[in-house]
mmCIF file of N, CA and C in Angstrom:
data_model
loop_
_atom_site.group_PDB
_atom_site.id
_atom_site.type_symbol
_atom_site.label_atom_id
_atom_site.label_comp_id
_atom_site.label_asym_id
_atom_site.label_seq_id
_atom_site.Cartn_x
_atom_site.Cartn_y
_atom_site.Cartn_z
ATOM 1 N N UNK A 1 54.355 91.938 195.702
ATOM 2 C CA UNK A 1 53.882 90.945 196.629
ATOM 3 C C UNK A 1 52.568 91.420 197.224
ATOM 4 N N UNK A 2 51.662 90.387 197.210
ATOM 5 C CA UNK A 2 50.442 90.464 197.575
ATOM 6 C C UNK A 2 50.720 90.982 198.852
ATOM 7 N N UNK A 3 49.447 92.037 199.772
ATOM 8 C CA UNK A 3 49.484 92.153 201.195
ATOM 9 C C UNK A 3 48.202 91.464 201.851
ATOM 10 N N UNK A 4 48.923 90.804 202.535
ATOM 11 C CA UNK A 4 48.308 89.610 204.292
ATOM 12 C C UNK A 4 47.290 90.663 205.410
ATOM 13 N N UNK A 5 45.963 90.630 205.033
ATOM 14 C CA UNK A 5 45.329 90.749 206.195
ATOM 15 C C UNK A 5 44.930 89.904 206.873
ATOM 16 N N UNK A 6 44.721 90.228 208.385
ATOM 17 C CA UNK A 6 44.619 89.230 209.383
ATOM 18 C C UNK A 6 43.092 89.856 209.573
ATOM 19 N N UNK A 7 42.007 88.918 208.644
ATOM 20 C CA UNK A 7 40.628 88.783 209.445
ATOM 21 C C UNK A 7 40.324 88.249 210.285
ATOM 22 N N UNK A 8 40.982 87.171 210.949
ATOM 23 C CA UNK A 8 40.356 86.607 211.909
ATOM 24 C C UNK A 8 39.358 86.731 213.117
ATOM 25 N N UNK A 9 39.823 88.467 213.406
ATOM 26 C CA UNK A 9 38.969 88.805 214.510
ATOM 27 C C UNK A 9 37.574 89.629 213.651
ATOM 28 N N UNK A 10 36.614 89.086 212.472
ATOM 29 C CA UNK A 10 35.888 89.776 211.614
ATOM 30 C C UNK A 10 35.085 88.295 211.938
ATOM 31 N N UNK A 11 33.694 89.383 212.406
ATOM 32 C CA UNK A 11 32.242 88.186 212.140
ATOM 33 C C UNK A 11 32.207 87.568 210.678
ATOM 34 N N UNK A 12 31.207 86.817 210.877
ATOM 35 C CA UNK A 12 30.650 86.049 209.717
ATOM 36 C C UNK A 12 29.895 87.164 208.967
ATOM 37 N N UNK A 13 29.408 88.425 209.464
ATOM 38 C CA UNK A 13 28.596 89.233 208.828
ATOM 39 C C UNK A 13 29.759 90.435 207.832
ATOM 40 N N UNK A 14 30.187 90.852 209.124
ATOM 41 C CA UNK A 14 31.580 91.611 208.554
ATOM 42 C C UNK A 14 32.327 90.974 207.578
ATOM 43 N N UNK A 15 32.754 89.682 207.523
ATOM 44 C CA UNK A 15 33.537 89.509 206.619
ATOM 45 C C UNK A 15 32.167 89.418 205.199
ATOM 46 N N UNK A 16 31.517 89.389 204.844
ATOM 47 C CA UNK A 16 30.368 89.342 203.813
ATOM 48 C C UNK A 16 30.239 90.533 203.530
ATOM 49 N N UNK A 17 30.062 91.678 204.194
ATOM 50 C CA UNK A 17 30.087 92.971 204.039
ATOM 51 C C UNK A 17 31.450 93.559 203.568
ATOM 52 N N UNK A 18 32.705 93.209 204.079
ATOM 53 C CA UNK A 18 33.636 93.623 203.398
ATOM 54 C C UNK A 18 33.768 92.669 202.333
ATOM 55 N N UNK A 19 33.821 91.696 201.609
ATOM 56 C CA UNK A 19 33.821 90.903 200.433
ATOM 57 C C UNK A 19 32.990 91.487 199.660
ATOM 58 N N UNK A 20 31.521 92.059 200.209
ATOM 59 C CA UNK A 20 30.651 92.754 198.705
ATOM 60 C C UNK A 20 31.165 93.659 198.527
ATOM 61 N N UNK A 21 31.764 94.706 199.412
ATOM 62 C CA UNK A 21 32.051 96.043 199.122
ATOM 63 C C UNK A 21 33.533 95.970 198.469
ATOM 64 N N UNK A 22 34.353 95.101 198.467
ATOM 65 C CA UNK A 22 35.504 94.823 197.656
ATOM 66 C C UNK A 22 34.754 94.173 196.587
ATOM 67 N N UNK A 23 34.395 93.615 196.194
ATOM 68 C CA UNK A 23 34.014 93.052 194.712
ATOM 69 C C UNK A 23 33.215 94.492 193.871
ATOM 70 N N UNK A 24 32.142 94.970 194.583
ATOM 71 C CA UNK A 24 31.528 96.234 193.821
ATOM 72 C C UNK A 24 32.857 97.102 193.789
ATOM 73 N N UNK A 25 33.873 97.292 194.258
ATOM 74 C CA UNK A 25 34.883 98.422 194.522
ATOM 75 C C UNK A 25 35.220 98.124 193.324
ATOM 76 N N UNK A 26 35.705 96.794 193.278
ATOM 77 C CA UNK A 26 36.674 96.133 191.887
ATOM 78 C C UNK A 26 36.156 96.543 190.866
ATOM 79 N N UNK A 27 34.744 95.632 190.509
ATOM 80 C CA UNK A 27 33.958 95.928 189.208
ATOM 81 C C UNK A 27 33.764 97.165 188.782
ATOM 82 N N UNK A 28 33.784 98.444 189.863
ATOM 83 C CA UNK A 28 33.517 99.892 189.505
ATOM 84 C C UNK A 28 35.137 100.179 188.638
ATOM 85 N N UNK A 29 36.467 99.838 189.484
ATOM 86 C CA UNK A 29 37.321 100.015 188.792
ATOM 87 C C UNK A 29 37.494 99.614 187.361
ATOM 88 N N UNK A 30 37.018 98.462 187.153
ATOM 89 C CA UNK A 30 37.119 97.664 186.173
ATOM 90 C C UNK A 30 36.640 98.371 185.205
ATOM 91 N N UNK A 31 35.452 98.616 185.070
ATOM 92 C CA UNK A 31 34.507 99.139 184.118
ATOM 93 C C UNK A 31 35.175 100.697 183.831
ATOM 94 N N UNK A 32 35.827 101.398 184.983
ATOM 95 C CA UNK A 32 36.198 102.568 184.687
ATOM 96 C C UNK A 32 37.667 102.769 183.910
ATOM 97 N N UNK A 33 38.585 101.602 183.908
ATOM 98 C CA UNK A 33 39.545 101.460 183.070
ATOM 99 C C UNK A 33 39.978 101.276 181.218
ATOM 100 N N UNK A 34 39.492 102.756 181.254
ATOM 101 C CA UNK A 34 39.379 102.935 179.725
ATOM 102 C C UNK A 34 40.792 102.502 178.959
ATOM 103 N N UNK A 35 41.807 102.334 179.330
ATOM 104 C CA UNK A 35 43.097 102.229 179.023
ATOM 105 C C UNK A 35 43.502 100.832 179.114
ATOM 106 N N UNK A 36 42.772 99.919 179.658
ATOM 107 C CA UNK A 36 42.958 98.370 179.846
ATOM 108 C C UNK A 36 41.715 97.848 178.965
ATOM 109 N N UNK A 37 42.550 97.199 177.509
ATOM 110 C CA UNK A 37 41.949 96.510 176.908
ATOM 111 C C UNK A 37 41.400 95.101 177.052
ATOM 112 N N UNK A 38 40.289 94.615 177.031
ATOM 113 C CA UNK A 38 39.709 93.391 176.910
ATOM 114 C C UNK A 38 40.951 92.578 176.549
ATOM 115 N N UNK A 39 40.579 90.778 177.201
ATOM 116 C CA UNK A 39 41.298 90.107 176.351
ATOM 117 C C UNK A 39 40.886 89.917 174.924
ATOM 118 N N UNK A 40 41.958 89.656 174.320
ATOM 119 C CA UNK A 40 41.645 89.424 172.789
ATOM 120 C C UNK A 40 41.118 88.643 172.510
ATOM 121 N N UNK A 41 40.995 88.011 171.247
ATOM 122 C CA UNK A 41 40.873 86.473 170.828
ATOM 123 C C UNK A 41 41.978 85.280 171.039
ATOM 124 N N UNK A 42 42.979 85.596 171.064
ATOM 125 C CA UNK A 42 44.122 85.269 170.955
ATOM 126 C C UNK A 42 44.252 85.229 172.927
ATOM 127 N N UNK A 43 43.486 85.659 173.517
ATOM 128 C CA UNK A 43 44.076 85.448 174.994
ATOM 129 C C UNK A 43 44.805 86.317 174.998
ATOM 130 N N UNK A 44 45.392 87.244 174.604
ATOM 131 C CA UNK A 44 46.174 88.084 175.219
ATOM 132 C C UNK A 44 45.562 89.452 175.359
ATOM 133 N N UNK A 45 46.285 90.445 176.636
ATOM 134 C CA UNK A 45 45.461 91.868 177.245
ATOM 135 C C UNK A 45 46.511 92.724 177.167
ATOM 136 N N UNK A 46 46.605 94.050 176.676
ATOM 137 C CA UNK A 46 47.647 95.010 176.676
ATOM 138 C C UNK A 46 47.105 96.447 175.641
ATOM 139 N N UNK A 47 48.172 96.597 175.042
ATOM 140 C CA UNK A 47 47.788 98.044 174.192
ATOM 141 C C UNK A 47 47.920 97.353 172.781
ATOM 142 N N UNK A 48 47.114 97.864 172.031
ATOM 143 C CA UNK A 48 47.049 97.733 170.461
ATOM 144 C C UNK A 48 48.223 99.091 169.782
ATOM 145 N N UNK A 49 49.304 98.499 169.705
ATOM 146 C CA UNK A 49 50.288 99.814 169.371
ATOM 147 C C UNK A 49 49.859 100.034 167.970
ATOM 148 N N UNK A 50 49.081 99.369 167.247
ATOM 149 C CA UNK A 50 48.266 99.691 165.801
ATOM 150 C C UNK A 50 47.230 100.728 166.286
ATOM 151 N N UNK A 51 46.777 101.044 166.879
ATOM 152 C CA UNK A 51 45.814 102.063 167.550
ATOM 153 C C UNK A 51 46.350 103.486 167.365
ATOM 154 N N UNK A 52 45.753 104.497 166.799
ATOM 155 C CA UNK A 52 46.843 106.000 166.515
ATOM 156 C C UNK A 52 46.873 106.803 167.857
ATOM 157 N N UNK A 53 45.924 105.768 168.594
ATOM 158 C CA UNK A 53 45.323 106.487 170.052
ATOM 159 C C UNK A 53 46.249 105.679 171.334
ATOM 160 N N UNK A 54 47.014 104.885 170.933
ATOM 161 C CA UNK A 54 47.826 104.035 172.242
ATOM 162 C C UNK A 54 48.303 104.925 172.881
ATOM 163 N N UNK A 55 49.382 105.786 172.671
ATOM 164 C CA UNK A 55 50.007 106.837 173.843
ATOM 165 C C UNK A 55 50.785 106.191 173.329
ATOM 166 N N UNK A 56 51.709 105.104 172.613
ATOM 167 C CA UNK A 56 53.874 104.909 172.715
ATOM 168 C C UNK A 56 53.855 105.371 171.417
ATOM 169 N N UNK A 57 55.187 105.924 171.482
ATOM 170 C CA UNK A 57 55.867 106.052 170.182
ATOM 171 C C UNK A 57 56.771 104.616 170.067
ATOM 172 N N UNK A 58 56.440 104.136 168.929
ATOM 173 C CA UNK A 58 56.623 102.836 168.335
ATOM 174 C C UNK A 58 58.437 102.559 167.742
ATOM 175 N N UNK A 59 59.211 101.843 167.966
ATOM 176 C CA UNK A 59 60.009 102.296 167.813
ATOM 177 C C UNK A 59 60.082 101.129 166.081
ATOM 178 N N UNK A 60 60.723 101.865 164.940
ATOM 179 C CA UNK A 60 60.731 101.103 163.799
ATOM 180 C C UNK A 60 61.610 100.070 163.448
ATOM 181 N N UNK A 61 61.349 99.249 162.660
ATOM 182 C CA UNK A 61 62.668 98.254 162.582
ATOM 183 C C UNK A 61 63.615 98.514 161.679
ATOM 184 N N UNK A 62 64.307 97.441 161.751
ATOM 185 C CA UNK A 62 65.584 97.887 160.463
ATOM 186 C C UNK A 62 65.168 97.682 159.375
ATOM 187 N N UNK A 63 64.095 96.782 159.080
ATOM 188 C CA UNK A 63 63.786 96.841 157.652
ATOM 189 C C UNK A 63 62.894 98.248 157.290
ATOM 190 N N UNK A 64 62.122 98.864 158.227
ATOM 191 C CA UNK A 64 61.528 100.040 158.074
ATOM 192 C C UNK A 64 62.244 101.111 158.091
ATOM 193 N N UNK A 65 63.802 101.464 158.400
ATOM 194 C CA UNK A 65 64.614 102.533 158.367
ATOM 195 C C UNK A 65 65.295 101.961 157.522
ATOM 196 N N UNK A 66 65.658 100.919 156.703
ATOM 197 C CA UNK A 66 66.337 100.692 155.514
ATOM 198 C C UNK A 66 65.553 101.782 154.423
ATOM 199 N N UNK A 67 63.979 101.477 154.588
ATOM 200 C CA UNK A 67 63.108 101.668 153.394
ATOM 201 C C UNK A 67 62.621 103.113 153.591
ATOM 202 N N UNK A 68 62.609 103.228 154.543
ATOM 203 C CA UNK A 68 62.101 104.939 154.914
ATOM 204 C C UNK A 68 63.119 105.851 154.993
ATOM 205 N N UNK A 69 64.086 105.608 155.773
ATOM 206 C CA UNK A 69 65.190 106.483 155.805
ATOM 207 C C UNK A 69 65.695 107.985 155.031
ATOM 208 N N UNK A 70 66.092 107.166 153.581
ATOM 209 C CA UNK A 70 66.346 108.387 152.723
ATOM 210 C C UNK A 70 65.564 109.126 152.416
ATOM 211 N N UNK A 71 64.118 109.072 152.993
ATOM 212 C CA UNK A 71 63.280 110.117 152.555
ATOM 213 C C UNK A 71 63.599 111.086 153.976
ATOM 214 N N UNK A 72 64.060 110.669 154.855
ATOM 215 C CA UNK A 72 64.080 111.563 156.160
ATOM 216 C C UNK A 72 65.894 112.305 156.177
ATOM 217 N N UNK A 73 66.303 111.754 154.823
ATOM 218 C CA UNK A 73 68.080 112.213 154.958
ATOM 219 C C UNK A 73 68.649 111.269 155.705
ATOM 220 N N UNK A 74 68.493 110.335 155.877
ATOM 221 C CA UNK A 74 69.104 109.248 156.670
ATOM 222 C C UNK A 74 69.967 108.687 155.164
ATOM 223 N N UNK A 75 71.028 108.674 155.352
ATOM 224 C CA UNK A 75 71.822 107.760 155.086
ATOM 225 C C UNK A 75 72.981 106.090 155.287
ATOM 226 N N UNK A 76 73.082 105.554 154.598
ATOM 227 C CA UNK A 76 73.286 104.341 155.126
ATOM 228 C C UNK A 76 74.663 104.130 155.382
#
């Protein structure tokens, strides 16, 4: 949940001064978030788990431990 400040008691100058210095704050974050990918084409924003560089270990499916398995001694 978002948090409620009460500007009311903030000039017309003050509140302009804190609005630039929150927007430059933001954009500095922004730009510094190497780990938050652009949106895609597709509209969507997250991790490319195709990336060898994401950080998750991917977990495989059943058709990929059907087919991989016995090379790891997995049996069925």
């Amino acid at each position: 949940m978002a948090k409620t400040f009460d500007l009311s008691d903030f000039s017309e100058d003050e509140l302009t001064a804190l609005i630039d210095e929150a927007t430059s704050l933001r954009d500095t974050q922004r730009s510094s978030k190497a780990r938050e990918l652009p949106v895609a084409a597709d509209g969507s924003k997250g991790q490319d788990v195709h990336d060898p560089n994401h950080g998750v270990i991917t977990t495989p499916t059943p058709r990929e431990v059907k087919e991989e398995g016995p090379a790891h001694g997995a049996t069925a």
